[in-house]
Amino acid sequence: MTEPHSMQVTVQEITTALKDKPGALLPILHAIQDTVGYIPTVCVPQIAGALNLSRAEVHGVISFYHYFRDTPPGKHTIHLCRAESCQSMGGKSLESYVKTKLGIDFHETTADGKYSLEPVYCLGNCACSPAMQIDEEIYGRVSEKTFDSTLTDLENLA
Amino acid sequence: MSFVVYVPCDSSAISLGANRVAAAIIQEAQKRGIAIELVRNGSRGLFWLEPMVEVETSAGRIAYGPVQVTDVASLFGANFLEGGAHALALGHTEELSYLKKQQRLTFARCGKTDPVNLDDYIKNDGYCGLSNALKMAPHDIVKAVTDSGLRGRGGAAFPTGIKWNTVLNTPSEQKYIICNADEGDSGTFSDRMIMEGDPFVLIEGMTIAGIAVGATQGYIYLRVEYPHAHKALNSAIEKAYEAGYLGDDVLGSGKAFHLEVRLGAGAYICGEETSLMESLEGKRGLVRFKPPLPAISGLFGKPTVVNNVISLASVPIILDKGGDYYRDFGMGRSRGTLPLQLAGNIKQAGLVELAFGITLRELLYDFGGGSASGRPIKAVQVGGPLGAYLPESQFDTPLDYEAFAAIWAVLGHGGVVVFDDTADMATMARYSMEFCAIESCGKCTPCRIGSTRGTEVMDEIIEGHDLSKNIPLLRDLCNTLLNGSLCALGGMTPYPVLSALNHFPEDFGINDKADAA
């Protein structure tokens, strides 16, 4: 995990590099989340100052978008699709299986810090439903069995 | 001479193991001491056959699929590099009936070429449209697009030429082209496929739009859920800059066009054009009032063309072959082709680009081959999460904007999601309300509050509580959403809800159709 001091430096570097772009706030927030893993609340004043915005405006943007998070994610983030196409292929029962298996609900992280579970409304993989994404990897026609084996593969990699 | 092998880099193909298959092919070729050139092409869109491996032979391209890692050794054993017989052999790719029956204009190159190879793009008729456009006066480019009859493929079906003309005729020192690549509608993936499989066609279309209306800056607003498309677009943009197709002086014409990809952050509402512009400006994606139209006062208050990916990707062929060529496809006021996306519970899911006019039934059975589960198809949702559910009795409707409007449905972005008879339509109606509540931007009351109340009323109905009171209440609420919302999210959530109620009242606990009114 990034130390508080170096994190502030990182945030400073990112805002300095990107603040002059037109509409810079989203690119800055993306860069911070890509680097730090989330957007720590303590950075909000720093970002607001660099862009001449109020802290409320920056907080409003972070909380408006589902993708941005203000808490550290687990080691892996599982995005499970809840949309219609995946529902037509058993997405709902896969969803309850995954939640039971991990022992968490959406927007939560397992106690061991390994997995965060997020809902997603379409991964554009609707021809291969149900779909999920783990970190940057996308999976199609996910079944309980393939979900388990994917997790086993991830743990063996670690 | 080395053998050329194609393994798609499309994210759906990857989701079924394409990367592992590609690695296994390279490894097996090395082991056998065979020189191969492995090309990562886009997908042809036949997803039940993915990962579909193709080989270049003297007789043309031969396909094999669906290929798994465990099949690779036996493919080499069967001499697949020269088109050898194998249980997974599909024959000539172009002769596959699913592909052969299509009319691929926008997707002409997708699946054939290496998506990020500029030479490959140019060799396959790429940049012909731009080179014609550079010889034309701006209003002639706009006229070609108007004459083609192209209407916005994002869903609203507004004539693209009229939008461009407004921007052309609005004087300003700065104008913008925005590509709406926030393909959030479930059941749709044609934008993703073209961005991953032929990104240059989008870049070319945007450049033509810029030259036509006098805009020097373009933005592709891409959803964050598409990391592979993001990489492909950035790689293609970099190559287009290097080769002079983008920059201060596009192909020595003295005209500038710059292009940048911006990522969204998981908000469905940002697919609405005014919300998208707020997001690009670095704000919360709150919907704006219209007027002013974006074409007059759009991004940063400047005249802005906002078009969907497929609309812009259809522009190069129009400028290459002429507006008449494109207009000759289609029916009625729906001209050209629509890349349809068959998804959900369907045996042969995939991309089907066809001229407007085919019926839903032909699409579902002739192309789709019926449901994946083998059970009867109960309903299909056309046009994303805000599209109506259609019952079997409406499957003979031709795919045409006006024919769909006439049955209180929408064609939208051409996504078709299939449900078999195990689907409960009251649950689907509840989901539509819940989705609207999750994704509402919160600016207008009908959408913000109506969707939450709608979810609660649906819970009551599903529990079977007081239907004689709750069904009229649901209808009344939908009426408020329909007429009182600021944008299509609240305004169209009643489409799936009411169509489910009207066509499948038994799922709502109503056994006599008269009680559903």
Coordinates of C-alpha atoms in Angstrom, one line a residue, chain B residues 145-430:
Chain B
V145 CA -24.2 12.2 -45.6
T146 CA -27.7 13.8 -45.8
D147 CA -28.4 12.1 -49.2
S148 CA -27.3 8.7 -47.8
G149 CA -30.3 8.8 -45.4
L150 CA -28.0 7.9 -42.5
R151 CA -29.8 8.3 -39.1
G152 CA -28.2 8.2 -35.7
R153 CA -27.4 4.6 -34.9
G154 CA -27.2 5.3 -31.1
G155 CA -30.9 4.9 -30.8
A156 CA -32.6 8.2 -31.5
A157 CA -32.3 7.8 -35.3
F158 CA -32.0 11.5 -35.9
P159 CA -30.7 12.3 -39.4
T160 CA -27.0 12.7 -39.2
G161 CA -26.7 15.1 -42.1
I162 CA -29.1 17.6 -40.5
K163 CA -27.1 17.6 -37.3
W164 CA -23.9 18.1 -39.3
N165 CA -25.5 20.9 -41.3
T166 CA -26.5 22.8 -38.2
V167 CA -22.9 22.7 -36.9
L168 CA -21.5 23.7 -40.3
N169 CA -23.8 26.7 -40.4
T170 CA -23.1 27.8 -36.8
P171 CA -20.1 30.1 -36.9
S172 CA -17.6 29.6 -34.1
E173 CA -13.8 29.8 -33.7
Q174 CA -13.9 26.3 -32.1
K175 CA -16.2 23.4 -32.9
Y176 CA -16.1 19.8 -31.7
I177 CA -16.8 16.3 -32.9
I178 CA -17.8 13.9 -30.1
C179 CA -18.0 10.2 -30.6
N180 CA -20.5 8.7 -28.1
A181 CA -18.7 5.4 -27.3
D182 CA -20.5 4.9 -24.0
E183 CA -22.2 1.8 -25.2
G184 CA -24.1 1.1 -22.0
D185 CA -27.2 -0.6 -23.4
S186 CA -27.2 -4.2 -22.4
G187 CA -27.4 -6.6 -25.3
T188 CA -25.3 -4.3 -27.5
F189 CA -21.7 -4.8 -28.5
S190 CA -21.4 -3.5 -32.1
D191 CA -19.6 -0.3 -31.0
R192 CA -17.1 -2.4 -29.0
M193 CA -16.6 -4.8 -31.9
I194 CA -15.8 -2.0 -34.4
M195 CA -13.5 -0.2 -32.0
E196 CA -11.6 -3.4 -31.3
G197 CA -11.8 -4.8 -34.7
D198 CA -11.5 -1.8 -37.1
P199 CA -10.7 1.3 -35.1
F200 CA -9.4 3.2 -38.1
V201 CA -12.8 3.3 -39.6
L202 CA -14.1 5.3 -36.6
I203 CA -11.0 7.6 -36.7
E204 CA -11.6 8.2 -40.5
G205 CA -15.3 8.9 -39.9
M206 CA -14.6 11.4 -37.2
T207 CA -11.9 13.1 -39.3
I208 CA -14.4 13.4 -42.2
A209 CA -16.9 14.9 -39.8
G210 CA -14.3 17.4 -38.6
I211 CA -13.4 18.4 -42.1
A212 CA -17.1 18.7 -43.0
V213 CA -18.2 21.0 -40.2
G214 CA -15.0 22.8 -39.5
A215 CA -14.2 21.1 -36.2
T216 CA -10.5 20.7 -35.3
Q217 CA -10.9 18.6 -32.1
G218 CA -12.5 15.3 -31.6
Y219 CA -13.2 13.3 -28.5
I220 CA -14.1 9.6 -28.2
Y221 CA -16.0 9.3 -25.0
L222 CA -15.4 5.6 -24.2
R223 CA -16.9 3.6 -21.4
V224 CA -14.3 2.3 -18.9
E225 CA -15.7 -1.2 -19.2
Y226 CA -14.0 -1.5 -22.5
P227 CA -10.2 -1.8 -21.8
H228 CA -9.4 -3.7 -25.0
A229 CA -11.2 -1.1 -27.2
H230 CA -9.3 1.6 -25.3
K231 CA -5.9 0.1 -26.2
A232 CA -6.9 -0.5 -29.8
L233 CA -8.1 3.1 -30.2
N234 CA -5.1 4.6 -28.6
S235 CA -2.8 2.5 -30.7
A236 CA -4.6 3.3 -34.0
I237 CA -4.8 7.0 -33.1
E238 CA -1.0 7.1 -32.5
K239 CA -0.4 5.4 -35.9
A240 CA -2.8 7.8 -37.7
Y241 CA -0.9 10.8 -36.2
E242 CA 2.5 9.3 -37.3
A243 CA 1.3 8.8 -40.8
G244 CA -0.3 12.3 -41.1
Y245 CA -3.9 11.2 -41.1
L246 CA -4.4 13.2 -37.9
G247 CA -2.7 16.4 -36.7
D248 CA -2.4 20.0 -37.7
D249 CA -2.3 19.3 -41.4
V250 CA -4.3 16.2 -42.3
L251 CA -2.7 14.6 -45.4
G252 CA -1.3 18.0 -46.5
S253 CA -4.7 19.5 -46.8
G254 CA -3.9 22.4 -44.5
K255 CA -6.9 21.3 -42.3
A256 CA -6.3 20.2 -38.7
F257 CA -8.0 17.5 -36.8
H258 CA -7.0 16.2 -33.4
L259 CA -8.4 13.2 -31.6
E260 CA -8.3 12.0 -28.0
V261 CA -10.0 9.2 -26.1
R262 CA -11.6 10.1 -22.8
L263 CA -12.8 7.4 -20.4
G264 CA -16.2 7.5 -18.7
A265 CA -16.6 6.0 -15.2
G266 CA -19.4 3.6 -15.1
A267 CA -22.4 5.9 -15.4
Y268 CA -25.1 4.7 -17.8
I269 CA -26.6 8.2 -18.0
C270 CA -23.4 9.5 -19.7
G271 CA -24.6 7.8 -22.9
E272 CA -27.2 10.6 -23.1
E273 CA -25.5 13.3 -25.1
T274 CA -25.8 16.3 -22.8
S275 CA -24.8 14.3 -19.8
L276 CA -21.8 13.0 -21.8
M277 CA -20.7 16.6 -22.5
E278 CA -21.0 17.5 -18.8
S279 CA -18.8 14.5 -18.0
L280 CA -16.3 15.5 -20.7
E281 CA -16.2 18.9 -19.1
G282 CA -15.2 17.2 -15.8
K283 CA -18.5 17.4 -14.0
R284 CA -21.2 15.1 -12.7
G285 CA -23.1 13.7 -15.6
L286 CA -26.3 15.7 -15.1
V287 CA -28.6 15.9 -18.1
R288 CA -28.9 19.4 -19.6
F289 CA -32.1 21.1 -20.8
K290 CA -32.5 21.3 -24.5
P291 CA -32.5 23.8 -26.2
P292 CA -29.9 24.9 -26.8
L293 CA -29.1 22.0 -29.0
P294 CA -25.5 20.6 -28.8
A295 CA -25.1 21.5 -32.5
I296 CA -25.4 25.1 -31.5
S297 CA -24.1 25.2 -27.9
G298 CA -22.5 21.9 -27.0
L299 CA -19.2 21.0 -25.4
F300 CA -17.7 24.0 -23.5
G301 CA -20.6 26.0 -25.1
K302 CA -19.3 25.5 -28.6
P303 CA -21.1 23.9 -31.7
T304 CA -20.7 20.1 -31.3
V305 CA -21.5 17.1 -33.4
V306 CA -22.3 14.2 -31.1
N307 CA -22.7 10.9 -33.0
N308 CA -22.7 7.3 -32.0
V309 CA -19.7 5.0 -33.0
I310 CA -21.7 3.2 -35.7
S311 CA -23.0 6.4 -37.3
L312 CA -19.5 7.8 -37.6
A313 CA -18.0 4.4 -38.7
S314 CA -20.6 4.3 -41.5
V315 CA -19.4 7.7 -42.9
P316 CA -16.3 6.5 -44.7
I317 CA -18.2 4.1 -46.9
I318 CA -20.7 6.8 -47.7
L319 CA -17.9 9.2 -48.8
D320 CA -16.2 6.3 -50.6
K321 CA -19.1 4.9 -52.6
G322 CA -21.5 7.8 -52.5
G323 CA -24.7 8.7 -50.6
D324 CA -26.8 6.9 -53.2
Y325 CA -25.0 3.6 -52.8
Y326 CA -25.7 3.6 -49.0
R327 CA -29.3 4.8 -49.5
D328 CA -30.1 2.0 -51.8
F329 CA -30.1 -0.4 -48.9
G330 CA -33.0 -0.4 -46.5
M331 CA -36.7 0.3 -46.4
G332 CA -39.0 3.3 -46.0
R333 CA -37.2 6.0 -44.1
S334 CA -34.7 3.6 -42.6
R335 CA -31.8 3.7 -45.1
G336 CA -28.6 1.7 -45.2
T337 CA -27.7 -1.2 -42.9
L338 CA -28.0 -1.8 -39.2
P339 CA -25.5 -4.0 -37.4
L340 CA -27.8 -6.0 -35.3
Q341 CA -26.6 -7.8 -32.2
L342 CA -28.1 -11.1 -31.2
A343 CA -27.6 -11.8 -27.6
G344 CA -28.9 -13.5 -24.5
N345 CA -30.6 -16.9 -24.7
I346 CA -29.9 -17.6 -28.4
K347 CA -28.0 -20.5 -30.0
Q348 CA -26.1 -18.5 -32.6
A349 CA -25.4 -15.2 -30.9
G350 CA -23.4 -12.6 -32.9
L351 CA -23.3 -9.6 -35.1
V352 CA -25.6 -9.5 -38.1
E353 CA -25.3 -6.5 -40.3
L354 CA -28.2 -6.3 -42.7
A355 CA -30.2 -3.7 -44.6
F356 CA -33.3 -2.5 -42.7
G357 CA -36.4 -4.6 -43.4
I358 CA -35.7 -8.1 -42.2
T359 CA -38.2 -9.4 -39.7
L360 CA -37.4 -10.2 -36.1
R361 CA -38.5 -13.8 -36.7
E362 CA -36.0 -14.3 -39.5
L363 CA -33.3 -12.8 -37.3
L364 CA -34.1 -15.0 -34.4
Y365 CA -34.5 -18.3 -36.2
D366 CA -32.7 -18.1 -39.6
F367 CA -29.6 -16.5 -38.0
G368 CA -30.0 -17.2 -34.3
G369 CA -31.2 -20.8 -34.7
G370 CA -33.7 -20.4 -31.8
S371 CA -32.9 -20.3 -28.1
A372 CA -29.7 -21.6 -26.6
S373 CA -31.6 -23.6 -23.9
G374 CA -33.7 -25.3 -26.6
R375 CA -36.9 -24.0 -24.9
P376 CA -39.4 -21.8 -26.7
I377 CA -38.6 -18.1 -27.0
K378 CA -40.9 -16.2 -24.8
A379 CA -39.9 -12.6 -25.3
V380 CA -37.2 -10.5 -26.9
Q381 CA -36.0 -7.1 -25.7
V382 CA -35.0 -4.9 -28.6
G383 CA -33.0 -1.7 -28.2
G384 CA -31.3 -2.0 -24.8
P385 CA -32.7 -1.7 -21.3
L386 CA -35.1 1.0 -22.3
G387 CA -36.5 -1.0 -25.2
A388 CA -39.9 -2.8 -25.1
Y389 CA -40.3 -6.5 -24.6
L390 CA -41.9 -8.1 -27.6
P391 CA -43.9 -11.3 -27.5
E392 CA -44.0 -14.0 -30.2
S393 CA -47.0 -12.4 -31.8
Q394 CA -44.9 -9.4 -32.8
F395 CA -41.9 -11.3 -34.2
D396 CA -43.0 -10.6 -37.8
T397 CA -42.4 -6.9 -37.4
P398 CA -39.7 -5.7 -39.9
L399 CA -36.6 -4.1 -38.4
D400 CA -37.4 -0.6 -39.3
Y401 CA -37.5 2.5 -37.1
E402 CA -41.1 3.4 -38.1
A403 CA -42.5 -0.2 -37.9
F404 CA -41.1 -0.5 -34.4
A405 CA -42.5 2.9 -33.4
A406 CA -45.9 1.7 -34.7
I407 CA -46.0 -1.1 -32.2
W408 CA -44.8 1.1 -29.3
A409 CA -41.3 -0.4 -29.4
V410 CA -37.9 0.9 -30.4
L411 CA -35.1 -0.4 -32.6
G412 CA -32.5 1.6 -30.7
H413 CA -29.0 0.5 -31.2
G414 CA -30.0 -2.8 -32.7
G415 CA -29.4 -5.0 -29.6
V416 CA -31.7 -8.0 -29.4
V417 CA -31.8 -9.9 -26.1
V418 CA -33.6 -13.2 -26.1
F419 CA -35.5 -14.8 -23.2
D420 CA -36.9 -18.3 -23.1
D421 CA -40.1 -19.3 -21.3
T422 CA -38.4 -19.6 -17.9
A423 CA -38.2 -15.8 -17.8
D424 CA -40.6 -14.0 -15.4
M425 CA -41.6 -10.7 -17.0
A426 CA -42.7 -9.1 -13.8
T427 CA -39.2 -9.7 -12.4
M428 CA -37.8 -8.1 -15.6
A429 CA -40.1 -5.1 -15.2
R430 CA -39.0 -4.7 -11.6

